[in-house]
PDB file of C-alpha atoms in Angstrom:
ATOM      1  CA  MET R   1      41.105-146.721 -93.297  1.00 56.00           C
ATOM      2  CA  SER R   2      40.101-149.529 -90.937  1.00 60.00           C
ATOM      3  CA  CYS R   3      38.254-148.980 -87.653  1.00 56.00           C
ATOM      4  CA  SER R   4      41.380-149.756 -85.625  1.00 60.00           C
ATOM      5  CA  GLN R   5      43.415-147.200 -87.589  1.00 59.00           C
ATOM      6  CA  ARG R   6      40.726-144.553 -87.098  1.00 57.00           C
ATOM      7  CA  GLN R   7      40.643-145.304 -83.362  1.00 60.00           C
ATOM      8  CA  MET R   8      44.438-144.968 -83.110  1.00 58.00           C
ATOM      9  CA  ALA R   9      44.329-141.616 -84.957  1.00 56.00           C
ATOM     10  CA  ILE R  10      41.626-140.318 -82.588  1.00 52.00           C
ATOM     11  CA  GLU R  11      43.609-141.384 -79.507  1.00 61.00           C
ATOM     12  CA  ARG R  12      46.746-139.719 -80.891  1.00 63.00           C
ATOM     13  CA  CYS R  13      44.898-136.408 -81.466  1.00 52.00           C
ATOM     14  CA  VAL R  14      43.442-136.511 -77.953  1.00 51.00           C
ATOM     15  CA  ALA R  15      46.887-137.147 -76.464  1.00 55.00           C
ATOM     16  CA  GLU R  16      48.443-134.287 -78.404  1.00 56.00           C
ATOM     17  CA  GLY R  17      45.633-131.953 -77.331  1.00 55.00           C
ATOM     18  CA  ALA R  18      46.308-132.773 -73.686  1.00 51.00           C
ATOM     19  CA  ARG R  19      49.930-131.719 -73.906  1.00 54.00           C
ATOM     20  CA  PRO R  20      50.735-128.366 -72.303  1.00 51.00           C
ATOM     21  CA  PRO R  21      51.423-125.640 -74.865  1.00 52.00           C
ATOM     22  CA  ALA R  22      55.042-125.056 -75.650  1.00 51.00           C
ATOM     23  CA  THR R  23      56.532-122.188 -73.652  1.00 53.00           C
ATOM     24  CA  ALA R  24      57.762-119.382 -75.861  1.00 51.00           C
ATOM     25  CA  ALA R  25      61.418-118.618 -75.436  1.00 54.00           C
ATOM     26  CA  ALA R  26      62.059-115.430 -73.508  1.00 54.00           C
ATOM     27  CA  PRO R  27      63.330-112.658 -75.766  1.00 55.00           C
ATOM     28  CA  ALA R  28      67.038-112.089 -75.527  1.00 58.00           C
ATOM     29  CA  THR R  29      68.004-109.122 -73.380  1.00 59.00           C
ATOM     30  CA  LEU R  30      69.953-106.632 -75.423  1.00 57.00           C
ATOM     31  CA  PRO R  31      72.976-105.096 -73.727  1.00 63.00           C
ATOM     32  CA  GLU R  32      72.790-101.437 -72.772  1.00 62.00           C
ATOM     33  CA  PRO R  33      74.387 -99.276 -75.481  1.00 69.00           C
ATOM     34  CA  GLU R  34      77.714 -97.743 -74.566  1.00 78.00           C
ATOM     35  CA  PRO R  35      77.548 -93.977 -73.927  1.00 83.00           C
ATOM     36  CA  GLN R  36      78.703 -92.012 -76.946  1.00 88.00           C
ATOM     37  CA  THR R  37      81.935 -90.040 -76.692  1.00 92.00           C
ATOM     38  CA  SER R  38      82.377 -86.828 -78.682  1.00 93.00           C
ATOM     39  CA  VAL R  39      85.673 -84.988 -79.049  1.00 94.00           C
ATOM     40  CA  ILE R  40      86.354 -81.264 -79.419  1.00 96.00           C
ATOM     41  CA  THR R  41      89.853 -80.528 -80.709  1.00 95.00           C
ATOM     42  CA  LEU R  42      91.474 -77.428 -79.229  1.00 96.00           C
ATOM     43  CA  GLU R  43      93.600 -75.287 -81.531  1.00 96.00           C
ATOM     44  CA  HIS R  44      95.594 -72.114 -80.961  1.00 94.00           C
ATOM     45  CA  THR R  45      93.461 -68.901 -81.167  1.00 93.00           C
ATOM     46  CA  GLU R  46      90.367 -70.789 -82.347  1.00 95.00           C
ATOM     47  CA  HIS R  47      87.214 -69.387 -80.736  1.00 95.00           C
ATOM     48  CA  HIS R  48      84.144 -71.389 -81.723  1.00 92.00           C
ATOM     49  CA  ASP R  49      81.602 -68.976 -80.265  1.00 89.00           C
ATOM     50  CA  SER R  50      79.378 -69.298 -83.344  1.00 90.00           C
ATOM     51  CA  THR R  51      79.586 -73.111 -83.513  1.00 90.00           C
ATOM     52  CA  LEU R  52      76.964 -75.201 -81.737  1.00 86.00           C
ATOM     53  CA  TYR R  53      78.136 -78.529 -80.325  1.00 91.00           C
ATOM     54  CA  ARG R  54      74.965 -80.393 -79.404  1.00 91.00           C
ATOM     55  CA  LEU R  55      75.223 -83.413 -77.116  1.00 94.00           C
ATOM     56  CA  GLU R  56      72.895 -85.768 -75.278  1.00 91.00           C
ATOM     57  CA  LYS R  57      72.690 -86.262 -71.526  1.00 90.00           C
ATOM     58  CA  GLY R  58      74.677 -89.261 -70.336  1.00 90.00           C
ATOM     59  CA  CYS R  59      77.351 -89.070 -73.028  1.00 93.00           C
ATOM     60  CA  TYR R  60      81.014 -88.158 -72.617  1.00 95.00           C
ATOM     61  CA  LEU R  61      82.666 -85.023 -73.961  1.00 96.00           C
ATOM     62  CA  GLN R  62      86.427 -85.031 -74.451  1.00 95.00           C
ATOM     63  CA  PHE R  63      88.707 -82.079 -75.176  1.00 96.00           C
ATOM     64  CA  SER R  64      91.856 -82.998 -77.080  1.00 95.00           C
ATOM     65  CA  PRO R  65      94.780 -80.682 -77.984  1.00 95.00           C
ATOM     66  CA  GLY R  66      95.475 -80.192 -81.674  1.00 95.00           C
ATOM     67  CA  PRO R  67      98.923 -79.934 -83.307  1.00 94.00           C
ATOM     68  CA  SER R  68      99.028 -76.142 -82.866  1.00 94.00           C
ATOM     69  CA  LEU R  69      99.203 -76.604 -79.070  1.00 94.00           C
ATOM     70  CA  LEU R  70     102.382 -78.706 -79.148  1.00 93.00           C
ATOM     71  CA  GLY R  71     105.042 -77.227 -76.886  1.00 92.00           C
ATOM     72  CA  ARG R  72     102.543 -75.164 -74.870  1.00 93.00           C
ATOM     73  CA  LYS R  73     101.414 -75.677 -71.280  1.00 93.00           C
ATOM     74  CA  VAL R  74      97.625 -75.684 -71.471  1.00 94.00           C
ATOM     75  CA  PHE R  75      95.027 -75.113 -68.750  1.00 94.00           C
ATOM     76  CA  LEU R  76      91.387 -75.818 -69.645  1.00 95.00           C
ATOM     77  CA  TYR R  77      88.371 -74.376 -67.801  1.00 95.00           C
ATOM     78  CA  THR R  78      84.602 -74.768 -68.097  1.00 95.00           C
ATOM     79  CA  ASN R  79      81.552 -73.508 -66.235  1.00 94.00           C
ATOM     80  CA  TYR R  80      79.923 -76.936 -66.468  1.00 95.00           C
ATOM     81  CA  VAL R  81      79.596 -77.994 -62.820  1.00 91.00           C
ATOM     82  CA  VAL R  82      82.406 -80.358 -61.848  1.00 86.00           C
ATOM     83  CA  THR R  83      82.205 -81.933 -58.386  1.00 74.00           C
ATOM     84  CA  ASP R  84      85.085 -83.490 -56.516  1.00 56.00           C
ATOM     85  CA  GLY R  85      83.053 -86.572 -55.646  1.00 51.00           C
ATOM     86  CA  ASP R  86      80.502 -88.685 -57.483  1.00 53.00           C
ATOM     87  CA  GLU R  87      80.048 -87.589 -61.119  1.00 54.00           C
ATOM     88  CA  SER R  88      76.377 -88.564 -60.945  1.00 53.00           C
ATOM     89  CA  LYS R  89      75.827 -85.578 -58.620  1.00 55.00           C
ATOM     90  CA  ASN R  90      77.036 -83.069 -61.214  1.00 51.00           C
ATOM     91  CA  GLY R  91      73.449 -82.590 -62.361  1.00 52.00           C
ATOM     92  CA  GLU R  92      72.327 -81.748 -58.804  1.00 67.00           C
ATOM     93  CA  ALA R  93      74.949 -79.176 -57.791  1.00 80.00           C
ATOM     94  CA  GLU R  94      74.135 -75.492 -58.172  1.00 86.00           C
ATOM     95  CA  PHE R  95      75.101 -73.948 -61.497  1.00 89.00           C
ATOM     96  CA  VAL R  96      76.649 -70.464 -61.506  1.00 91.00           C
ATOM     97  CA  ARG R  97      77.213 -68.989 -64.963  1.00 89.00           C
ATOM     98  CA  ASN R  98      80.491 -67.204 -64.134  1.00 91.00           C
ATOM     99  CA  GLN R  99      81.899 -69.996 -61.926  1.00 92.00           C
ATOM    100  CA  TYR R 100      84.603 -71.970 -63.759  1.00 94.00           C
ATOM    101  CA  TYR R 101      86.352 -75.243 -62.951  1.00 93.00           C
ATOM    102  CA  GLY R 102      89.788 -76.455 -63.992  1.00 93.00           C
ATOM    103  CA  LEU R 103      89.712 -79.803 -65.806  1.00 94.00           C
ATOM    104  CA  GLU R 104      92.265 -82.537 -65.247  1.00 94.00           C
ATOM    105  CA  TRP R 105      94.297 -83.780 -68.187  1.00 94.00           C
ATOM    106  CA  ARG R 106      94.802 -87.484 -68.805  1.00 93.00           C
ATOM    107  CA  ARG R 107      96.980 -89.471 -71.165  1.00 91.00           C
ATOM    108  CA  GLY R 108      95.595 -92.501 -72.953  1.00 79.00           C
ATOM    109  CA  SER R 109      93.746 -93.855 -75.963  1.00 59.00           C
ATOM    110  CA  GLY R 110      90.476 -92.096 -75.091  1.00 46.00           C
ATOM    111  CA  GLY R 111      91.465 -88.733 -76.512  1.00 42.00           C
ATOM    112  CA  SER R 112      91.735 -89.696 -80.162  1.00 45.00           C
ATOM    113  CA  GLY R 113      88.934 -89.061 -82.606  1.00 46.00           C
ATOM    114  CA  ASP R 114      86.864 -86.324 -84.173  1.00 51.00           C
ATOM    115  CA  TRP R 115      83.796 -84.416 -83.125  1.00 51.00           C
ATOM    116  CA  GLY R 116      80.722 -86.644 -83.024  1.00 47.00           C
ATOM    117  CA  GLY R 117      82.667 -89.892 -83.226  1.00 46.00           C
ATOM    118  CA  ALA R 118      82.401 -92.748 -80.777  1.00 45.00           C
ATOM    119  CA  GLY R 119      85.252 -92.865 -78.310  1.00 47.00           C
ATOM    120  CA  GLU R 120      86.917 -96.007 -77.087  1.00 46.00           C
ATOM    121  CA  GLY R 121      85.972 -95.853 -73.453  1.00 47.00           C
ATOM    122  CA  ALA R 122      84.428 -94.114 -70.514  1.00 49.00           C
ATOM    123  CA  ALA R 123      85.966 -91.481 -68.338  1.00 48.00           C
ATOM    124  CA  GLY R 124      89.280 -92.209 -66.725  1.00 52.00           C
ATOM    125  CA  ALA R 125      89.929 -95.601 -68.277  1.00 58.00           C
ATOM    126  CA  ALA R 126      91.924 -97.873 -65.998  1.00 56.00           C
ATOM    127  CA  GLY R 127      95.139 -97.526 -67.995  1.00 64.00           C
ATOM    128  CA  ASP R 128      94.960 -93.758 -68.475  1.00 81.00           C
ATOM    129  CA  GLU R 129      97.439 -91.585 -66.592  1.00 85.00           C
ATOM    130  CA  ALA R 130      96.234 -88.527 -64.642  1.00 88.00           C
ATOM    131  CA  LEU R 131      98.450 -85.508 -65.372  1.00 88.00           C
ATOM    132  CA  GLY R 132      96.845 -82.680 -63.395  1.00 88.00           C
ATOM    133  CA  CYS R 133      95.213 -79.474 -64.589  1.00 88.00           C
ATOM    134  CA  GLY R 134      98.126 -77.901 -66.436  1.00 89.00           C
ATOM    135  CA  VAL R 135     100.038 -80.025 -68.925  1.00 91.00           C
ATOM    136  CA  LEU R 136     102.846 -79.407 -71.397  1.00 92.00           C
ATOM    137  CA  VAL R 137     101.521 -80.756 -74.676  1.00 93.00           C
ATOM    138  CA  THR R 138     104.124 -83.045 -76.241  1.00 90.00           C
ATOM    139  CA  ASP R 139     101.667 -85.301 -78.070  1.00 88.00           C
ATOM    140  CA  THR R 140      97.986 -85.271 -79.028  1.00 85.00           C
ATOM    141  CA  ASP R 141      97.039 -88.366 -77.012  1.00 90.00           C
ATOM    142  CA  LEU R 142      96.025 -86.109 -74.093  1.00 93.00           C
ATOM    143  CA  TYR R 143      92.445 -85.312 -73.177  1.00 95.00           C
ATOM    144  CA  CYS R 144      90.116 -83.835 -70.572  1.00 95.00           C
ATOM    145  CA  GLU R 145      86.740 -85.492 -70.136  1.00 94.00           C
ATOM    146  CA  LEU R 146      83.275 -84.650 -68.819  1.00 94.00           C
ATOM    147  CA  ARG R 147      80.335 -86.973 -68.169  1.00 93.00           C
ATOM    148  CA  LEU R 148      77.332 -84.836 -69.134  1.00 94.00           C
ATOM    149  CA  GLN R 149      74.441 -85.165 -66.681  1.00 91.00           C
ATOM    150  CA  ARG R 150      73.033 -81.618 -66.751  1.00 93.00           C
ATOM    151  CA  ALA R 151      71.107 -79.979 -69.591  1.00 93.00           C
ATOM    152  CA  GLY R 152      71.977 -76.453 -70.647  1.00 94.00           C
ATOM    153  CA  SER R 153      74.453 -74.296 -72.535  1.00 94.00           C
ATOM    154  CA  PHE R 154      78.019 -74.213 -71.204  1.00 96.00           C
ATOM    155  CA  HIS R 155      81.249 -72.375 -71.989  1.00 96.00           C
ATOM    156  CA  TYR R 156      84.873 -73.506 -72.059  1.00 96.00           C
ATOM    157  CA  TYR R 157      88.182 -71.741 -72.642  1.00 96.00           C
ATOM    158  CA  PHE R 158      91.877 -72.510 -72.337  1.00 95.00           C
ATOM    159  CA  VAL R 159      94.968 -70.476 -71.484  1.00 94.00           C
ATOM    160  CA  TYR R 160      98.713 -71.093 -71.547  1.00 92.00           C
ATOM    161  CA  ASP R 161      99.568 -69.891 -68.054  1.00 75.00           C
ATOM    162  CA  SER R 162      97.667 -70.117 -64.794  1.00 57.00           C
ATOM    163  CA  ALA R 163      98.322 -69.925 -61.074  1.00 50.00           C
ATOM    164  CA  GLN R 164      95.320 -72.092 -60.250  1.00 51.00           C
ATOM    165  CA  SER R 165      95.327 -75.793 -59.534  1.00 50.00           C
ATOM    166  CA  CYS R 166      92.433 -78.120 -60.332  1.00 58.00           C
ATOM    167  CA  GLY R 167      89.080 -77.090 -58.992  1.00 56.00           C
ATOM    168  CA  ARG R 168      87.014 -73.945 -58.839  1.00 57.00           C
ATOM    169  CA  VAL R 169      88.198 -70.633 -60.276  1.00 53.00           C
ATOM    170  CA  SER R 170      86.291 -67.372 -60.399  1.00 44.00           C
ATOM    171  CA  ARG R 171      88.254 -65.489 -63.070  1.00 45.00           C
ATOM    172  CA  ARG R 172      90.553 -66.042 -66.012  1.00 45.00           C
ATOM    173  CA  GLU R 173      94.113 -66.427 -64.778  1.00 49.00           C
ATOM    174  CA  SER R 174      96.014 -65.649 -67.978  1.00 54.00           C
ATOM    175  CA  SER R 175      97.278 -62.084 -68.399  1.00 62.00           C
ATOM    176  CA  VAL R 176      96.839 -62.481 -72.162  1.00 69.00           C
ATOM    177  CA  GLY R 177      93.325 -63.895 -71.985  1.00 83.00           C
ATOM    178  CA  PRO R 178      91.796 -67.060 -73.437  1.00 91.00           C
ATOM    179  CA  GLN R 179      93.740 -68.563 -76.323  1.00 93.00           C
ATOM    180  CA  GLY R 180      90.694 -70.516 -77.466  1.00 95.00           C
ATOM    181  CA  SER R 181      87.091 -70.988 -76.390  1.00 96.00           C
ATOM    182  CA  GLY R 182      83.666 -72.245 -77.354  1.00 96.00           C
ATOM    183  CA  TRP R 183      80.266 -73.424 -76.218  1.00 96.00           C
ATOM    184  CA  PHE R 184      78.561 -76.790 -75.992  1.00 96.00           C
ATOM    185  CA  GLN R 185      74.900 -77.557 -75.415  1.00 95.00           C
ATOM    186  CA  VAL R 186      73.483 -80.555 -73.570  1.00 95.00           C
ATOM    187  CA  SER R 187      69.951 -81.324 -74.745  1.00 93.00           C
ATOM    188  CA  PRO R 188      67.227 -81.804 -72.108  1.00 92.00           C
ATOM    189  CA  THR R 189      65.217 -84.991 -71.706  1.00 90.00           C
ATOM    190  CA  LEU R 190      61.507 -84.219 -72.206  1.00 92.00           C
ATOM    191  CA  ARG R 191      59.161 -86.645 -70.445  1.00 90.00           C
ATOM    192  CA  VAL R 192      55.376 -86.990 -70.366  1.00 90.00           C
ATOM    193  CA  GLY R 193      52.867 -89.412 -68.912  1.00 84.00           C
ATOM    194  CA  GLY R 194      54.542 -92.272 -67.081  1.00 82.00           C
ATOM    195  CA  GLY R 195      58.037 -91.156 -68.028  1.00 87.00           C
ATOM    196  CA  GLU R 196      57.709 -91.540 -71.794  1.00 89.00           C
ATOM    197  CA  VAL R 197      60.463 -89.595 -73.562  1.00 91.00           C
ATOM    198  CA  VAL R 198      59.570 -87.138 -76.331  1.00 91.00           C
ATOM    199  CA  PRO R 199      62.503 -86.594 -78.735  1.00 90.00           C
ATOM    200  CA  LEU R 200      63.375 -82.963 -79.368  1.00 88.00           C
ATOM    201  CA  ASP R 201      62.845 -83.305 -83.115  1.00 89.00           C
ATOM    202  CA  GLY R 202      59.409 -84.806 -82.422  1.00 91.00           C
ATOM    203  CA  VAL R 203      57.976 -81.734 -80.665  1.00 94.00           C
ATOM    204  CA  MET R 204      54.954 -80.164 -82.383  1.00 95.00           C
ATOM    205  CA  CYS R 205      54.044 -76.975 -80.528  1.00 96.00           C
ATOM    206  CA  GLN R 206      51.048 -74.659 -80.727  1.00 95.00           C
ATOM    207  CA  THR R 207      50.984 -71.241 -79.045  1.00 96.00           C
ATOM    208  CA  VAL R 208      47.786 -70.300 -77.231  1.00 95.00           C
ATOM    209  CA  LEU R 209      46.898 -66.771 -76.079  1.00 95.00           C
ATOM    210  CA  ALA R 210      45.694 -67.509 -72.569  1.00 95.00           C
ATOM    211  CA  LYS R 211      43.584 -64.352 -72.415  1.00 94.00           C
ATOM    212  CA  CYS R 212      41.525 -65.649 -75.383  1.00 95.00           C
ATOM    213  CA  LEU R 213      40.660 -69.007 -73.799  1.00 95.00           C
ATOM    214  CA  GLY R 214      37.783 -67.596 -71.764  1.00 94.00           C
ATOM    215  CA  PRO R 215      36.540 -69.158 -68.510  1.00 96.00           C
ATOM    216  CA  LEU R 216      38.771 -71.901 -67.146  1.00 95.00           C
ATOM    217  CA  SER R 217      35.872 -74.359 -67.240  1.00 94.00           C
ATOM    218  CA  ARG R 218      36.003 -74.254 -71.074  1.00 95.00           C
ATOM    219  CA  TRP R 219      39.766 -74.692 -71.441  1.00 96.00           C
ATOM    220  CA  GLU R 220      39.837 -78.474 -71.640  1.00 96.00           C
ATOM    221  CA  ALA R 221      37.327 -78.665 -74.499  1.00 95.00           C
ATOM    222  CA  THR R 222      39.109 -75.858 -76.363  1.00 95.00           C
ATOM    223  CA  LEU R 223      42.578 -77.352 -75.959  1.00 96.00           C
ATOM    224  CA  GLN R 224      41.290 -80.821 -76.869  1.00 95.00           C
ATOM    225  CA  VAL R 225      41.140 -79.601 -80.482  1.00 95.00           C
ATOM    226  CA  ALA R 226      44.912 -79.001 -80.536  1.00 95.00           C
ATOM    227  CA  HIS R 227      45.528 -82.392 -78.939  1.00 94.00           C
ATOM    228  CA  ASP R 228      43.335 -84.172 -81.500  1.00 95.00           C
ATOM    229  CA  ALA R 229      45.167 -82.332 -84.289  1.00 95.00           C
ATOM    230  CA  GLY R 230      48.442 -83.972 -83.218  1.00 94.00           C
ATOM    231  CA  TYR R 231      50.143 -81.239 -81.214  1.00 96.00           C
ATOM    232  CA  ASN R 232      52.180 -82.622 -78.301  1.00 95.00           C
ATOM    233  CA  MET R 233      53.232 -79.287 -76.760  1.00 96.00           C
ATOM    234  CA  ILE R 234      51.105 -76.292 -75.803  1.00 96.00           C
ATOM    235  CA  HIS R 235      52.757 -72.924 -75.221  1.00 96.00           C
ATOM    236  CA  PHE R 236      50.705 -70.589 -73.015  1.00 95.00           C
ATOM    237  CA  THR R 237      51.189 -66.856 -72.772  1.00 95.00           C
ATOM    238  CA  PRO R 238      51.126 -65.569 -69.148  1.00 94.00           C
ATOM    239  CA  VAL R 239      48.042 -66.528 -67.131  1.00 95.00           C
ATOM    240  CA  GLN R 240      48.384 -63.717 -64.569  1.00 94.00           C
ATOM    241  CA  GLU R 241      46.239 -60.599 -64.348  1.00 93.00           C
ATOM    242  CA  LEU R 242      47.005 -58.275 -67.261  1.00 93.00           C
ATOM    243  CA  GLY R 243      47.526 -54.518 -67.262  1.00 91.00           C
ATOM    244  CA  ALA R 244      45.420 -51.758 -68.788  1.00 91.00           C
ATOM    245  CA  SER R 245      46.736 -52.412 -72.312  1.00 93.00           C
ATOM    246  CA  ASN R 246      45.481 -56.016 -72.113  1.00 92.00           C
ATOM    247  CA  SER R 247      48.670 -57.113 -73.873  1.00 93.00           C
ATOM    248  CA  SER R 248      49.421 -60.797 -73.328  1.00 92.00           C
ATOM    249  CA  TYR R 249      52.787 -59.876 -71.810  1.00 91.00           C
ATOM    250  CA  SER R 250      51.751 -56.826 -69.780  1.00 91.00           C
ATOM    251  CA  ILE R 251      51.439 -58.156 -66.224  1.00 91.00           C
ATOM    252  CA  ALA R 252      49.580 -56.139 -63.593  1.00 91.00           C
ATOM    253  CA  ASN R 253      49.844 -58.638 -60.737  1.00 90.00           C
ATOM    254  CA  GLN R 254      52.131 -61.677 -60.760  1.00 88.00           C
ATOM    255  CA  LEU R 255      50.315 -63.287 -57.832  1.00 91.00           C
ATOM    256  CA  ARG R 256      46.779 -63.090 -59.195  1.00 93.00           C
ATOM    257  CA  LEU R 257      45.163 -65.172 -61.912  1.00 94.00           C
ATOM    258  CA  ASN R 258      43.560 -63.348 -64.828  1.00 95.00           C
ATOM    259  CA  PRO R 259      39.965 -62.514 -63.711  1.00 95.00           C
ATOM    260  CA  ALA R 260      38.751 -63.382 -67.223  1.00 94.00           C
ATOM    261  CA  PHE R 261      39.212 -67.054 -66.305  1.00 95.00           C
ATOM    262  CA  GLY R 262      36.374 -66.875 -63.755  1.00 94.00           C
ATOM    263  CA  ALA R 263      35.840 -65.413 -60.317  1.00 91.00           C
ATOM    264  CA  ASP R 264      36.366 -68.785 -58.624  1.00 93.00           C
ATOM    265  CA  ALA R 265      39.302 -69.925 -60.786  1.00 94.00           C
ATOM    266  CA  SER R 266      42.652 -70.404 -59.043  1.00 94.00           C
ATOM    267  CA  PHE R 267      46.220 -71.357 -59.854  1.00 95.00           C
ATOM    268  CA  ALA R 268      45.458 -74.786 -58.366  1.00 96.00           C
ATOM    269  CA  ASP R 269      42.727 -75.283 -60.984  1.00 96.00           C
ATOM    270  CA  VAL R 270      45.196 -74.423 -63.748  1.00 95.00           C
ATOM    271  CA  GLU R 271      47.684 -76.879 -62.248  1.00 95.00           C
ATOM    272  CA  ASN R 272      45.072 -79.660 -62.203  1.00 95.00           C
ATOM    273  CA  LEU R 273      44.304 -79.104 -65.875  1.00 95.00           C
ATOM    274  CA  VAL R 274      47.910 -79.049 -67.066  1.00 94.00           C
ATOM    275  CA  THR R 275      48.651 -82.144 -64.954  1.00 93.00           C
ATOM    276  CA  LYS R 276      45.870 -83.980 -66.785  1.00 94.00           C
ATOM    277  CA  MET R 277      47.223 -82.773 -70.130  1.00 95.00           C
ATOM    278  CA  ARG R 278      50.709 -83.985 -69.238  1.00 93.00           C
ATOM    279  CA  THR R 279      49.663 -87.411 -67.908  1.00 93.00           C
ATOM    280  CA  ASP R 280      46.533 -88.342 -69.902  1.00 94.00           C
ATOM    281  CA  TRP R 281      47.202 -86.500 -73.163  1.00 94.00           C
ATOM    282  CA  LYS R 282      50.998 -86.953 -72.910  1.00 94.00           C
ATOM    283  CA  CYS R 283      51.356 -83.302 -73.804  1.00 95.00           C
ATOM    284  CA  LEU R 284      54.271 -81.026 -72.926  1.00 95.00           C
ATOM    285  CA  LEU R 285      53.500 -77.597 -71.473  1.00 94.00           C
ATOM    286  CA  GLN R 286      55.393 -74.328 -71.759  1.00 93.00           C
ATOM    287  CA  LEU R 287      54.505 -71.080 -69.997  1.00 89.00           C
ATOM    288  CA  ASN R 288      56.041 -67.628 -70.325  1.00 86.00           C
ATOM    289  CA  LEU R 289      57.417 -66.009 -67.196  1.00 80.00           C
ATOM    290  CA  VAL R 290      57.461 -62.212 -67.381  1.00 79.00           C
ATOM    291  CA  ARG R 291      59.453 -60.168 -64.890  1.00 72.00           C
ATOM    292  CA  PHE R 292      57.217 -57.759 -63.019  1.00 62.00           C
ATOM    293  CA  ALA R 293      58.790 -54.401 -62.165  1.00 62.00           C
ATOM    294  CA  PRO R 294      56.410 -52.378 -59.957  1.00 59.00           C
ATOM    295  CA  ARG R 295      56.592 -48.626 -60.264  1.00 59.00           C
TER     296      ARG R 295
END
């Protein structure tokens, strides 16, 4: 290679080195997944009290009449809180176990499908027709729908005659009683640290007898062993003062911390420790509450 060629190669390398680095393309933003829709099919005299329907918060639950309900006027009730306004507030309203609400029937494509399947749309699709709370079933394209925002276990039932309109009811209106019923469970969202979600099937829990932990000043070092072993939930037995039997669930005073934790220990100190475990260790906490019945 001649001197001029070497000089040109050097100048080319210098010029390329002076170029600004190429900007990496921003990753494509994935669209938010559509909420899943699950369908429970209602059939005459079917009571699914021993069947667990497990759903996630944010999904839709639809109730669809089966062939055995054709020719019957059906009213469906549930104690899942149904508000007249914004559905997003359903998780904030007070829940009363024996308070039931009449659900509105709709006609459209959203009611077809089987349990656990993905539905075709969200609640009250634009083309779906509202039919009121009692409907004569002439086809199986009818459905009632709930947007699930509250965790817990909830009951539903349906009858063939009712004097109630849509809204709140306090008792079953059919003289015969429920013609079908069941339960559904909405799983909670478990969060730790800065809002990180712990899946329910990822919980690894260890039970700790609080009375055996000794002075509160030693708790962190003792519990660190469970954390290092991979446990992400600690279940404490009651931390209150125990009775004469010294049983972990025999409470002498609900408002006083167990004296075995130290004369200067307080509930605030326990709160500070569990807050650190939840934020720094990303550990879930569970504590037994025992009803105290003074003599």
